[in-house]
Amino acid sequence: MKPPNFQYKRPFSIDEALAIIDNCKDLDVRIIAGGQSLIPMMNFRVAVPEVLVDLGAIQGLTTIQKDSDFLYIGAMATATSVMQSDLILRNAPLIPLAYEHVAHPTIRNRGTLGGNLCHCDPASEMPMVMSVLQAKLIVASTRGVRCISAKDFFKDLYTTALEPDEILTQIRVPFASHSTRFAFEEISLRKGDYAIVGIAGSIETKQGSCKNLRIGLCGVSNVVACFDQFSDLTQGCRVENIPTEKIIERVRSQINFESTASVSAAYRKYATEGLIRRVVDRLRG
Amino acid sequence: MKYDVKMKVNGDLVEEQVTSRMLLSDFIRDVLGLTGTHIGCEHGVCGSCTIKIDGVTNRACLIFAVQANGADISTIEGLSNEDGSMSILQELFSKHQALQCGFCTPGILLAAQEFIDGPGVTVDRETVREVISGNLCRCTGYETIVDAVVEAAALKIEGEL
């Protein structure tokens, strides 16, 4: 199918983009980044925006930089550029690990990290990964700039904390310490397809003992899921002794597994248990 | 309302007017008459419409023509040699019978060529399978496609391509 016509706007700066949004208050305005989720929705007429604001011509939104505390990833950085960035590989290796499972090379050439996060599909890897990494999202509007933590940003199915007049401009990812371990596992029908279940885990280790275990899940329910209440299970524990089955039980008890057309809730639950076991085994080293 | 677009397609400058809703895939086929770019699913799943924009592969069905204003595009018509003969990769597809109906072939050739020209080129069959994982073929079962791409990758690594 084809979408109906819309007004197309191509601003050259964030300020210009924000002014366009402000001037179109009574219209259905959508921001387009890479468009790899939005354009399929437009082709199916699931999304029918009246105005499309394309961020593709704005300079400076694709840069990847760091200082002593954070990685700064421009919202328009493509998946390919993020995956291939040495800075990111060295300081947040969970990101390229998970990107291996995101779509296919050609889609990753155009799809952007920021667009992926704003689309907020709970089957998508990056919202969950950013929650596990405790990233911060910088959003701009004509009212100013605010910083939203990942756990507050992802609200519900396709729903973020972004106000209609706001644009995500940057993702700030705290550095992983050298003693932080990461793991990522995913099952999908074909690699690159939507996750039946994807699991990310991270844990900080210090002289063998561990803290701050975090487990994120995608594909299992209608919300982006990240769990971090494990301190009673990991307190004073050497990393190789963390109690896998208790961790699985704790995560499982907090998820409402849902059936979809091709995957039953029972299989999803079974696969989730198996993948958490694999992820925790990897974290144990 | 129509929008002016100006872009380079296979080295030629193109200037047209397009409606906002026109997908780049439709622009390439219906306005420019370059029908080697095939349209399968129109939502980014099948890979038939794969083209190159500014040096990297893209889905032509997942970008509007108006967004490609100023871009440098190459399609399957730009893959052959300057004299119109087939490129080595195309010859290898023929040699290995890496196509039957040919519908997916333009997209797969462009995805494979990007891999062969890229920094990660290897003859590892698993890697090649992943390279073409975004392109659906309903005829070949992919084995012969992998054969052709692996031979091209070997030539590239040996410096003969």
Tab-separated table of C-alpha atoms in Angstrom, chain A residues 1-8 10 32-36 39-40 42-45 52 54 100 103-110 190-191, chain B residues 3 19-23 26 39 41-44 50 53 56-59 61-64 66-67 69 111 114 130-131 133-136:
chain	number	residue	atom	x	y	z
A	1	MET	CA	0.000	0.000	0.000
A	2	LYS	CA	0.935	3.635	-0.243
A	3	PRO	CA	0.511	6.420	2.285
A	4	PRO	CA	-1.672	9.478	1.566
A	5	ASN	CA	0.061	12.808	0.973
A	6	PHE	CA	1.457	14.849	3.849
A	7	GLN	CA	3.306	18.121	4.274
A	8	TYR	CA	7.030	17.415	4.145
A	10	ARG	CA	13.164	19.361	6.136
A	32	ILE	CA	10.997	11.072	10.950
A	33	ALA	CA	14.537	9.911	11.713
A	34	GLY	CA	15.581	6.849	9.678
A	35	GLY	CA	11.964	5.929	9.010
A	36	GLN	CA	12.598	2.185	9.097
A	39	ILE	CA	7.470	4.341	6.831
A	40	PRO	CA	6.195	0.731	7.008
A	42	MET	CA	2.700	4.818	6.862
A	43	ASN	CA	2.667	2.355	3.959
A	44	PHE	CA	0.115	0.293	5.893
A	45	ARG	CA	-1.710	3.503	6.892
A	52	LEU	CA	6.361	14.892	8.487
A	54	ASP	CA	12.577	15.030	8.625
A	100	GLU	CA	23.797	-7.998	16.082
A	103	ALA	CA	17.200	-6.187	11.724
A	104	HIS	CA	19.595	-6.609	8.784
A	105	PRO	CA	22.607	-4.666	7.481
A	106	THR	CA	20.597	-2.650	4.934
A	107	ILE	CA	17.981	-1.594	7.501
A	108	ARG	CA	20.735	-0.756	9.992
A	109	ASN	CA	22.344	1.541	7.408
A	110	ARG	CA	19.377	3.909	7.659
A	190	ARG	CA	15.129	-15.767	11.895
A	191	LYS	CA	18.054	-13.689	13.120
B	3	TYR	CA	8.371	19.147	-4.214
B	19	THR	CA	4.433	14.375	-4.348
B	20	SER	CA	5.386	13.791	-0.717
B	21	ARG	CA	3.836	10.309	-0.680
B	22	MET	CA	5.932	8.956	-3.546
B	23	LEU	CA	8.295	6.257	-2.319
B	26	ASP	CA	8.155	4.085	-7.178
B	39	ILE	CA	9.087	-4.010	-5.372
B	41	CYS	CA	6.586	-6.256	0.196
B	42	GLU	CA	6.771	-2.449	0.502
B	43	HIS	CA	7.497	-2.625	4.197
B	44	GLY	CA	11.183	-3.441	4.351
B	50	THR	CA	17.578	-2.614	-2.234
B	53	ILE	CA	22.162	5.806	-1.309
B	56	VAL	CA	25.437	2.351	1.439
B	57	THR	CA	22.542	-0.018	0.757
B	58	ASN	CA	19.048	1.148	1.645
B	59	ARG	CA	15.510	-0.078	1.164
B	61	CYS	CA	10.531	1.368	-0.231
B	62	LEU	CA	11.455	2.812	3.171
B	63	ILE	CA	12.414	6.305	2.028
B	64	PHE	CA	10.313	8.912	0.269
B	66	VAL	CA	11.525	13.828	-1.489
B	67	GLN	CA	13.916	12.702	1.267
B	69	ASN	CA	16.869	15.254	-2.580
B	111	ALA	CA	23.680	-6.370	-0.663
B	114	GLU	CA	28.393	-3.998	-0.412
B	130	GLU	CA	23.902	-13.156	7.505
B	131	VAL	CA	24.815	-10.625	4.802
B	133	SER	CA	19.591	-12.462	5.607
B	134	GLY	CA	17.611	-9.315	4.836
B	135	ASN	CA	16.774	-10.521	1.321
B	136	LEU	CA	14.151	-13.177	0.697
